[in-house]
XYZ file of C-alpha atoms in Angstrom:
691
model
C 55.796 123.734 121.255
C 52.472 122.103 120.388
C 51.877 118.329 120.401
C 49.070 116.420 118.713
C 48.155 112.728 118.914
C 47.546 111.023 115.567
C 46.098 107.529 115.115
C 47.085 105.216 112.267
C 44.042 103.040 113.056
C 40.440 104.071 113.858
C 40.449 105.919 117.195
C 37.656 103.756 118.612
C 40.148 100.845 118.718
C 41.054 102.341 122.118
C 37.886 100.651 123.418
C 39.421 97.250 122.578
C 42.567 98.213 124.490
C 40.515 99.134 127.587
C 38.472 95.926 127.286
C 41.655 93.855 126.970
C 43.126 95.476 130.074
C 39.905 95.043 132.076
C 39.484 91.406 130.984
C 43.073 90.570 131.844
C 42.728 92.174 135.304
C 39.357 90.475 135.924
C 40.691 87.006 135.069
C 43.843 87.521 137.137
C 42.199 88.901 140.266
C 38.835 87.047 140.201
C 39.815 84.348 142.738
C 39.614 85.113 146.431
C 42.865 86.747 147.487
C 44.581 86.798 150.909
C 44.233 90.581 150.946
C 41.003 92.461 151.225
C 38.557 93.394 148.505
C 39.802 96.969 148.522
C 43.399 95.977 147.693
C 42.162 93.511 145.098
C 40.522 96.385 143.203
C 43.697 98.480 143.477
C 45.917 95.709 142.129
C 43.475 94.877 139.342
C 43.397 98.548 138.332
C 47.198 98.713 138.144
C 47.383 95.566 136.021
C 44.487 96.681 133.808
C 46.100 100.081 133.131
C 49.463 98.487 132.286
C 47.933 95.935 129.892
C 45.677 98.575 128.322
C 48.690 100.852 127.733
C 50.652 98.026 126.106
C 47.728 97.254 123.775
C 47.430 100.981 122.980
C 51.125 101.116 122.037
C 50.604 98.164 119.687
C 48.236 100.349 117.668
C 51.279 102.499 116.683
C 49.911 105.988 117.434
C 52.017 109.018 116.446
C 52.741 112.321 118.145
C 53.097 115.369 115.892
C 55.307 118.010 117.507
C 55.141 121.512 116.077
C 57.729 124.061 117.200
C 57.531 127.719 116.177
C 60.426 130.187 116.425
C 60.857 133.856 115.540
C 63.639 134.646 113.040
C 64.441 138.344 113.292
C 65.140 140.428 110.202
C 68.908 140.388 109.642
C 71.335 142.878 108.117
C 74.983 142.200 107.247
C 77.588 144.943 106.825
C 80.011 143.593 104.188
C 83.191 145.634 104.622
C 85.768 145.746 101.821
C 88.851 145.977 104.042
C 91.396 146.079 101.215
C 94.287 148.549 101.101
C 92.629 150.706 98.437
C 89.738 151.498 100.851
C 91.971 152.248 103.856
C 91.628 156.053 103.910
C 87.866 156.550 103.474
C 87.031 153.204 105.081
C 88.833 153.898 108.350
C 87.131 157.306 108.621
C 83.687 155.675 108.239
C 84.073 152.993 110.911
C 82.662 155.169 113.730
C 79.635 155.931 111.587
C 79.234 152.218 110.817
C 79.462 151.359 114.531
C 76.717 153.891 115.267
C 74.548 152.464 112.487
C 75.006 148.926 113.851
C 73.885 150.004 117.329
C 70.984 152.032 115.892
C 69.699 149.129 113.776
C 70.030 146.640 116.639
C 67.982 148.918 118.895
C 65.293 148.895 116.170
C 64.999 145.114 116.335
C 67.390 144.073 113.573
C 69.975 141.357 114.068
C 73.208 142.838 112.658
C 76.455 141.075 111.650
C 79.710 142.241 110.057
C 81.643 140.395 107.329
C 85.051 141.303 105.858
C 87.083 139.889 102.972
C 88.516 137.272 105.327
C 86.488 134.061 105.543
C 85.843 134.334 109.266
C 82.601 133.152 110.835
C 83.079 135.589 113.738
C 81.501 139.008 113.351
C 84.219 141.618 114.021
C 83.611 144.937 115.739
C 83.762 147.695 113.070
C 86.301 149.745 115.033
C 88.699 146.768 115.093
C 88.739 146.180 111.319
C 92.136 146.684 109.689
C 92.232 147.696 106.029
C 95.223 145.578 104.991
C 93.829 142.952 102.599
C 96.111 142.635 99.555
C 93.378 141.641 97.099
C 89.672 142.305 96.615
C 87.202 139.547 95.734
C 83.760 141.032 96.425
C 81.987 138.135 94.723
C 83.569 135.642 97.122
C 82.717 137.830 100.140
C 79.039 138.067 99.136
C 79.007 134.322 98.429
C 80.343 133.745 101.966
C 77.487 135.856 103.345
C 75.015 133.874 101.240
C 76.400 130.560 102.537
C 76.530 131.650 106.198
C 72.909 132.875 106.169
C 71.409 130.136 104.011
C 67.737 129.652 104.942
C 67.712 132.559 107.425
C 65.819 135.850 107.336
C 68.605 137.951 105.792
C 66.910 140.878 104.073
C 69.695 143.393 103.380
C 73.465 143.492 102.901
C 75.225 146.849 103.109
C 78.431 146.653 101.053
C 81.059 149.283 101.860
C 83.529 149.355 98.946
C 85.218 151.449 96.286
C 84.036 148.992 93.625
C 87.558 147.952 92.609
C 87.737 144.178 92.030
C 91.119 142.589 91.318
C 90.320 138.949 92.094
C 87.490 136.715 90.947
C 84.516 137.930 88.914
C 82.454 141.081 89.247
C 79.678 140.620 91.858
C 77.258 142.463 89.558
C 76.890 139.293 87.472
C 75.727 137.094 90.367
C 72.254 136.679 91.825
C 71.629 136.974 95.544
C 68.551 136.143 97.668
C 68.902 139.487 99.484
C 69.185 143.157 98.616
C 72.735 144.439 98.189
C 72.863 148.103 99.225
C 76.166 149.668 98.196
C 77.932 152.331 100.265
C 80.399 153.852 97.792
C 83.700 155.312 99.013
C 86.880 156.442 97.261
C 87.744 158.768 94.398
C 86.441 158.207 90.877
C 88.931 160.697 89.398
C 92.076 158.832 88.179
C 95.268 159.801 90.008
C 98.225 161.235 88.136
C 100.182 158.023 87.972
C 102.281 155.711 85.821
C 102.416 152.050 86.758
C 103.258 148.536 85.626
C 99.728 147.264 85.179
C 100.593 143.647 84.451
C 103.446 141.321 83.558
C 103.078 138.394 81.155
C 105.739 135.673 81.286
C 106.229 131.915 81.312
C 106.295 130.295 84.730
C 108.774 127.699 83.425
C 111.651 128.086 80.963
C 114.413 125.748 79.867
C 118.078 126.167 80.639
C 119.866 128.173 77.915
C 116.660 129.014 76.013
C 115.429 132.556 75.453
C 112.041 133.359 76.969
C 109.800 136.434 76.622
C 108.737 138.855 79.371
C 106.072 141.445 78.574
C 105.467 144.543 80.706
C 102.157 146.367 80.280
C 102.519 150.056 81.192
C 99.561 152.337 81.943
C 99.563 156.042 82.791
C 96.946 158.683 83.594
C 97.350 162.417 83.006
C 101.083 162.402 82.328
C 101.081 163.132 78.587
C 104.394 164.411 77.286
C 106.445 162.815 80.086
C 109.019 160.055 79.562
C 110.835 157.455 81.610
C 112.504 154.030 81.227
C 111.405 150.459 81.943
C 114.281 148.210 83.061
C 114.515 144.426 83.414
C 116.970 143.263 86.083
C 118.112 139.925 87.431
C 119.615 139.928 90.920
C 120.493 143.609 90.500
C 122.103 143.124 87.068
C 120.487 145.072 84.225
C 119.336 142.707 81.476
C 117.677 145.281 79.183
C 115.897 148.639 79.279
C 113.537 150.544 76.985
C 112.357 154.127 76.703
C 108.733 154.864 77.654
C 107.168 157.943 76.018
C 103.745 158.875 77.416
C 102.084 160.373 74.341
C 98.468 160.729 75.516
C 96.553 161.402 78.775
C 95.215 157.848 78.990
C 98.286 155.809 78.059
C 98.723 152.069 77.638
C 101.495 150.157 75.882
C 103.172 146.751 76.094
C 106.964 146.416 76.126
C 108.583 143.082 75.235
C 111.878 141.797 76.634
C 113.928 138.681 75.920
C 115.879 136.977 78.672
C 117.772 133.735 79.220
C 119.473 132.014 82.109
C 122.426 129.692 82.527
C 121.399 128.748 86.076
C 118.865 126.129 87.066
C 116.165 126.759 89.660
C 113.822 129.667 90.352
C 115.330 132.901 89.029
C 114.248 136.292 90.350
C 113.707 139.032 87.768
C 112.546 142.585 88.469
C 110.812 145.035 86.152
C 111.317 148.599 87.346
C 109.759 151.751 85.954
C 111.534 155.042 86.465
C 109.537 157.596 88.446
C 107.943 160.681 86.918
C 107.570 163.959 88.790
C 103.994 164.481 89.919
C 102.863 160.840 90.033
C 100.801 159.802 93.044
C 102.681 156.706 94.195
C 105.945 155.042 93.106
C 104.988 151.744 94.827
C 103.350 150.383 91.670
C 106.439 151.066 89.530
C 108.045 147.729 90.328
C 107.099 144.100 89.679
C 108.886 140.928 90.723
C 108.890 137.934 88.364
C 109.876 134.398 89.330
C 110.688 131.954 86.524
C 111.609 128.328 87.151
C 114.580 127.451 84.934
C 114.699 123.697 84.429
C 116.904 121.253 82.598
C 114.371 118.511 83.050
C 113.347 117.686 79.520
C 112.767 113.992 79.248
C 114.956 112.491 76.557
C 113.312 110.111 74.079
C 115.016 108.122 71.334
C 113.031 107.011 68.297
C 115.041 104.242 66.629
C 113.657 102.851 63.366
C 114.782 100.304 60.822
C 114.040 102.450 57.758
C 112.261 105.658 56.738
C 108.516 105.268 57.272
C 105.464 107.602 57.448
C 104.988 106.503 61.074
C 108.275 108.227 61.983
C 106.959 111.674 61.105
C 103.671 110.998 62.942
C 105.456 109.868 66.101
C 107.782 112.874 65.923
C 104.786 115.237 65.648
C 102.911 113.874 68.657
C 106.063 113.689 70.835
C 107.340 117.178 69.985
C 103.914 118.657 70.783
C 105.039 118.425 74.417
C 107.836 120.876 75.287
C 108.948 118.605 78.129
C 110.308 116.070 75.641
C 113.585 116.167 73.744
C 113.411 113.730 70.809
C 116.292 112.120 68.926
C 115.565 110.109 65.763
C 117.907 107.419 64.444
C 117.267 105.519 61.172
C 119.466 102.413 61.199
C 119.326 101.766 57.445
C 120.858 105.238 56.970
C 123.270 105.289 59.922
C 124.001 102.237 62.044
C 126.506 103.827 64.419
C 126.123 102.811 68.098
C 123.975 104.984 70.371
C 125.963 107.384 72.558
C 125.961 106.025 76.099
C 126.701 109.485 77.542
C 123.125 110.563 76.876
C 120.753 108.476 79.010
C 117.242 108.218 77.597
C 114.002 108.118 79.578
C 112.236 106.146 76.822
C 113.233 104.378 73.613
C 110.680 103.827 70.858
C 111.643 100.893 68.605
C 109.970 100.915 65.180
C 110.384 97.479 63.489
C 113.277 96.622 65.814
C 114.264 93.814 66.326
C 114.049 92.981 62.627
C 114.866 90.233 60.149
C 117.885 92.222 58.879
C 119.519 92.168 62.331
C 120.004 95.952 62.496
C 119.854 97.245 66.080
C 118.985 93.871 67.611
C 122.087 93.833 69.829
C 121.408 97.374 71.031
C 117.942 96.337 72.227
C 119.589 93.878 74.624
C 121.704 96.738 76.024
C 118.551 98.806 76.583
C 116.954 95.906 78.425
C 120.024 95.444 80.649
C 119.911 99.147 81.567
C 116.160 98.798 82.305
C 115.299 101.704 79.990
C 111.534 101.812 79.233
C 110.807 100.459 75.743
C 107.935 100.935 73.313
C 107.961 98.284 70.559
C 106.102 98.990 67.299
C 105.982 95.884 65.110
C 105.878 95.932 61.327
C 106.409 93.860 58.185
C 110.177 93.667 58.781
C 109.969 92.805 62.492
C 111.580 89.607 63.769
C 108.555 88.469 65.747
C 110.170 85.433 67.513
C 113.053 87.633 68.718
C 110.618 90.379 69.740
C 108.745 87.773 71.829
C 111.885 87.014 73.825
C 112.832 90.671 74.287
C 109.602 92.507 75.126
C 108.405 90.113 77.895
C 104.852 91.441 77.594
C 103.270 90.122 74.394
C 103.932 86.710 72.845
C 102.827 86.159 69.216
C 102.992 82.636 67.770
C 103.067 83.173 64.006
C 103.389 80.875 61.030
C 104.605 81.628 57.491
C 104.993 85.341 58.337
C 101.365 86.009 57.438
C 99.930 89.507 57.911
C 96.421 90.395 59.058
C 94.551 93.704 58.661
C 92.795 94.777 61.882
C 91.170 97.878 63.332
C 91.325 98.863 67.012
C 88.761 98.519 69.794
C 89.342 100.138 73.201
C 89.327 97.906 76.278
C 86.933 99.604 78.758
C 88.439 97.547 81.614
C 91.758 99.389 81.224
C 91.903 101.910 84.093
C 95.593 102.729 84.490
C 95.272 105.812 82.265
C 92.335 108.189 82.112
C 90.827 107.672 78.651
C 87.379 108.622 77.375
C 85.799 105.394 75.983
C 83.312 107.404 73.912
C 86.082 109.335 72.159
C 88.107 106.182 71.526
C 85.213 104.623 69.599
C 86.594 106.694 66.715
C 89.447 104.136 66.448
C 86.990 101.560 65.101
C 86.366 103.803 62.073
C 90.054 104.342 61.258
C 92.073 102.388 58.647
C 93.321 98.914 59.640
C 96.875 98.270 60.837
C 99.099 95.491 59.499
C 99.711 92.974 62.307
C 101.300 89.491 62.440
C 98.723 86.722 62.036
C 98.793 84.134 64.827
C 97.963 83.386 68.445
C 98.459 86.214 70.939
C 99.245 85.792 74.651
C 100.121 88.404 77.274
C 102.405 87.873 80.247
C 101.491 88.346 83.907
C 101.127 92.004 84.869
C 100.453 93.155 81.291
C 97.271 95.101 80.550
C 95.535 95.366 77.192
C 94.697 98.898 76.033
C 93.388 98.060 72.543
C 91.933 94.832 71.165
C 92.022 93.746 67.530
C 88.830 93.958 65.490
C 88.670 92.000 62.232
C 85.992 93.582 60.048
C 82.908 93.645 62.272
C 84.163 90.794 64.479
C 85.394 91.756 67.945
C 88.283 89.577 69.113
C 90.166 89.215 72.382
C 93.541 89.461 70.639
C 95.556 92.394 72.023
C 96.708 95.139 69.656
C 98.309 97.544 72.176
C 99.550 96.389 75.594
C 101.290 98.029 78.553
C 103.351 96.530 81.384
C 104.548 98.847 84.175
C 105.326 96.102 86.697
C 108.814 94.938 87.501
C 112.006 96.851 86.909
C 111.339 97.853 83.298
C 108.252 99.426 81.731
C 107.254 98.068 78.322
C 104.560 98.707 75.721
C 103.942 96.870 72.460
C 101.901 97.976 69.447
C 101.466 94.910 67.245
C 101.053 96.809 63.963
C 102.273 99.700 61.834
C 100.213 102.473 60.264
C 99.859 105.193 62.928
C 100.219 107.792 60.155
C 97.024 106.526 58.502
C 95.121 106.859 61.804
C 96.145 110.494 62.210
C 95.405 111.288 58.587
C 91.941 109.713 58.657
C 91.028 111.290 62.000
C 91.816 114.699 60.548
C 89.711 113.904 57.481
C 86.747 112.973 59.701
C 87.008 115.581 62.482
C 89.467 118.282 61.258
C 91.494 117.449 64.385
C 94.142 114.956 65.471
C 93.226 114.737 69.137
C 92.099 111.166 69.834
C 95.062 109.313 68.298
C 97.587 111.852 69.609
C 96.093 111.795 73.113
C 96.238 107.973 73.170
C 99.941 107.775 72.337
C 100.946 110.906 74.275
C 99.505 109.458 77.495
C 101.154 106.104 76.770
C 104.524 107.805 76.205
C 104.038 109.853 79.378
C 103.423 106.827 81.607
C 106.401 105.011 80.042
C 108.851 107.920 80.365
C 107.900 109.282 83.773
C 110.597 108.828 86.371
C 109.467 107.014 89.486
C 110.297 108.570 92.842
C 111.884 105.841 94.969
C 113.046 108.114 97.793
C 112.197 107.007 101.325
C 112.213 110.582 102.648
C 110.266 113.403 101.006
C 109.613 116.939 102.222
C 108.032 119.411 99.830
C 105.892 122.586 99.962
C 102.244 121.980 99.062
C 102.583 124.692 96.384
C 105.546 126.153 94.545
C 104.364 129.732 95.113
C 102.795 131.427 98.134
C 101.515 134.944 98.699
C 103.193 137.368 101.077
C 101.838 136.963 104.612
C 100.628 133.427 103.913
C 101.861 130.408 105.866
C 104.186 128.082 103.948
C 103.048 124.484 104.430
C 105.440 121.537 104.046
C 104.214 117.971 103.482
C 106.350 115.166 104.914
C 106.439 111.535 103.774
C 108.740 108.877 105.254
C 108.803 105.232 104.123
C 110.419 101.996 105.280
C 112.204 99.460 103.065
C 108.929 98.102 101.645
C 107.531 101.621 101.098
C 105.041 101.662 103.963
C 104.621 105.060 105.593
C 106.218 105.345 109.029
C 105.974 108.057 111.693
C 107.715 109.409 114.791
C 110.963 110.592 113.171
C 112.534 113.942 114.021
C 112.935 116.153 110.953
C 115.321 119.092 110.690
C 114.324 121.805 108.219
C 116.556 124.696 107.081
C 115.107 127.581 105.020
C 117.472 130.049 103.328
C 116.476 133.330 101.670
C 118.139 135.107 98.729
C 120.520 136.945 101.076
C 121.838 133.676 102.516
C 120.127 134.029 105.896
C 119.007 130.622 107.207
C 116.207 129.808 109.648
C 116.259 126.377 111.311
C 113.258 124.345 112.440
C 112.802 120.941 114.057
C 109.566 118.933 114.197
C 108.376 115.369 114.705
C 106.605 113.678 111.814
C 103.272 112.245 113.011
C 100.329 110.481 111.402
C 97.885 112.978 112.909
C 99.726 115.985 111.447
C 102.060 115.176 108.535
C 102.335 118.886 107.677
C 104.542 121.618 109.120
C 103.730 125.334 108.785
C 106.215 128.204 108.645
C 105.113 131.846 108.876
C 106.777 135.258 108.904
C 108.647 134.913 105.585
C 108.956 137.979 103.337
C 108.680 137.829 99.554
C 111.514 136.291 97.536
C 113.022 132.960 96.448
C 113.718 130.481 99.247
C 115.718 127.267 99.233
C 115.147 124.572 101.822
C 116.865 121.398 102.928
C 115.463 118.734 105.242
C 117.062 115.725 106.882
C 116.120 112.818 109.120
C 117.709 109.601 110.397
C 116.402 106.220 109.230
C 117.691 102.694 109.753
C 119.501 102.925 106.420
C 121.274 106.122 107.499
C 120.866 109.877 107.115
C 118.341 110.920 104.450
C 118.328 114.406 102.926
C 116.095 116.289 100.520
C 116.237 119.819 99.099
C 114.020 122.128 97.079
C 112.801 125.674 96.679
C 109.679 127.820 96.746
C 108.647 131.409 96.088
C 106.803 133.992 98.167
C 105.438 136.722 95.928
C 103.962 140.089 96.756
C 101.572 140.879 93.903
C 100.431 144.279 95.277
C 97.184 143.960 93.325
C 95.653 146.843 95.228
C 98.101 149.271 93.614
C 97.213 148.284 90.040
C 94.010 150.317 90.146
C 93.114 152.870 92.803
C 90.288 154.607 90.907
C 86.882 153.875 92.471
C 84.275 152.182 90.259
C 80.909 153.594 91.330
C 79.324 152.340 88.093
C 79.769 148.716 89.161
C 78.339 149.476 92.619
C 75.278 151.169 91.076
C 74.717 148.179 88.780
C 75.061 145.707 91.661
C 72.534 147.615 93.786
C 70.116 147.956 90.874
C 70.262 144.273 89.900
C 69.640 143.070 93.473
C 66.894 145.585 94.282
C 69.074 147.501 96.715
C 70.060 151.158 97.077
C 73.218 152.984 96.029
C 74.331 155.421 98.722
C 77.351 157.501 99.753
C 78.698 158.544 103.178
C 76.838 161.866 102.871
C 73.438 160.147 102.517
C 74.158 157.064 104.621
C 72.329 158.369 107.740
C 69.158 158.940 105.690
C 69.462 155.438 104.272
C 69.694 153.910 107.782
C 66.610 155.892 108.842
C 64.653 154.489 105.881
C 65.725 150.966 106.827
C 64.359 151.516 110.340
C 61.106 152.987 109.052
C 60.549 150.170 106.561
C 61.734 147.391 108.824
C 60.782 143.987 107.320
C 58.622 141.701 109.424
C 60.210 138.993 111.498
C 59.728 135.548 110.063
C 57.950 132.767 111.906
C 59.671 129.447 111.298
C 57.861 126.300 112.312
C 59.307 122.823 112.303
C 57.188 119.691 112.460
C 58.268 116.276 113.680
C 56.349 113.001 113.674
C 57.362 110.530 116.397
C 55.894 107.102 117.208
C 54.609 107.270 120.753
C 56.316 103.991 121.599
C 59.689 105.821 121.404
C 58.735 108.263 124.182
C 60.815 107.316 127.206
C 58.407 108.536 129.863
C 55.875 105.871 128.794
C 58.427 103.150 129.501
C 59.030 104.473 133.006
C 55.261 104.770 133.581
C 54.791 101.096 132.675
C 57.657 100.123 134.953
C 56.075 102.181 137.762
C 52.628 100.543 137.327
C 53.955 96.998 137.163
C 56.494 97.638 139.931
C 53.814 99.087 142.238
C 51.575 96.057 141.588
C 54.392 93.612 142.287
C 55.426 95.423 145.457
C 51.876 95.487 146.868
C 51.368 91.785 146.079
C 54.604 90.867 147.856
C 53.744 93.086 150.792
C 50.398 91.368 151.254
C 51.814 87.887 150.870
C 50.922 87.219 147.262
C 53.065 85.669 144.518
């Protein structure tokens, strides 16, 4: 380390500091003292030095500290420890260990990185080739992050070039050379396999849903087999597979349905063919969540209207909704009470004809969320008393024509204010003319705009407080908005997105449970820990802790594992490991003041076996990666020569210097020096009888 003193003022100001110290000492010790002349000089010197140092510190000098360190040239062995590299990779580990020792003896600093994100550098001989997926891009990115700003010159990537996760590393840029050590066989094996399965993750109870199996085969032309879809061992359907060319690929489509709710386990199984390399990739498991959770929406209108079709279109765009439409002027029969609705949209109800007005009161008593859309036939005074969100004081049933302006202060839903400026260019809606007032807890989404005049009158409001959620649109003419938006943009996104989000927040079911236990994801990979999140609330929905939770996990065979843990603020999660692939159901319970609380659910552990989808080495990708990064493509046969070249052309070590500027007044030793000088002076004065 090298230090250098830097002055922020002219350096000759030190003379003034010395003069100040000398003058102070002269004036203090000029009178005749009870001690001798010799001690008077000593004491004056101590005081003069102390005062001079204090004056010097007031000048604010700086100390520049420069520290230089040697950063050795570094090499990282990036080992692809996936299952597809197991054979050739394991055989090379002794050679890799020898290369590591050889390079270290030549002055390199060598580390080892595998597909696991582990900061520790494993010993090559201890590496296990059991990774179930290969993401070389992520591994090289981990190396890049771990050695950011350091003298990493070369990475030696041992791999077969097969990537089944993430993007190809050849498309990334790296601040180091990537030298590729290619292993594996580039000649395709004689094999038939299920390459991929395409299916919905969610299907509805009783509905048919598609499952597509993509079959690939190499070198088995003229052979045949069958592809079978099974559910819990029961054959659903099967199809004949005829391999008609050496490089074969074909998709087979199946239709399935289920009468049971929950996650259903399906299996696609390909019959074996004599001579194929491995039958392990002839089977795929599929997990489909069968739900009966469509939210039921009722659209009740006074009479046929273009708005009805528009509302139907934007609601039915979401498969999670089941829409019923009832036109009261056509059929005024009472609504079936056996079918509870999550949301009721009321178009011109209540109205001056009295149709459906009594039913609205029933909806309010049942606290069903309501969305009022007012129109020319609406009974505005009655609507004021029923919606409890927007009060309109009208006179003479006058109608006003207004456009919409988004309220940027509305934050309950995530809208794009720039997109919603389109509303100002859409046709006006017909709204009641009068004074508008909103109740407490109601938020305005859209304001009325009369011509070019912005007003504070609400056009669309939302109230989610209290026991019943309510929204009110003060005008009719949604169909014109959608039509004009399409004419301007060839799309119907802005208007549809506005009302779809409004319908979603109105229809969503609130979770009022005091005890919740759920897995952080619905699907986990084989070998991965399953993590459960726990939430426990008191009567006013504040989170509480310290309760004992019992958790039971049951597999498809009915075998149950039991766990017990204490819910704590420091660790609200509980991890379970050692579960094989399949569908699991869990139940959890705890005791609260209100009694025993229980919750149940399910999750899936899947074994994708990605490594079996493609076992043919891709040396072309490894060559491209090495070429793009300035590295070298090598094989086990030439690896020793490559290591020798690395040693011969060893890059220079890098000298890193860091510089720091510190005000001298912050140096602690100066403080203690001042204390020593002043303390010595005081002690000598007291010793000789001075004050």
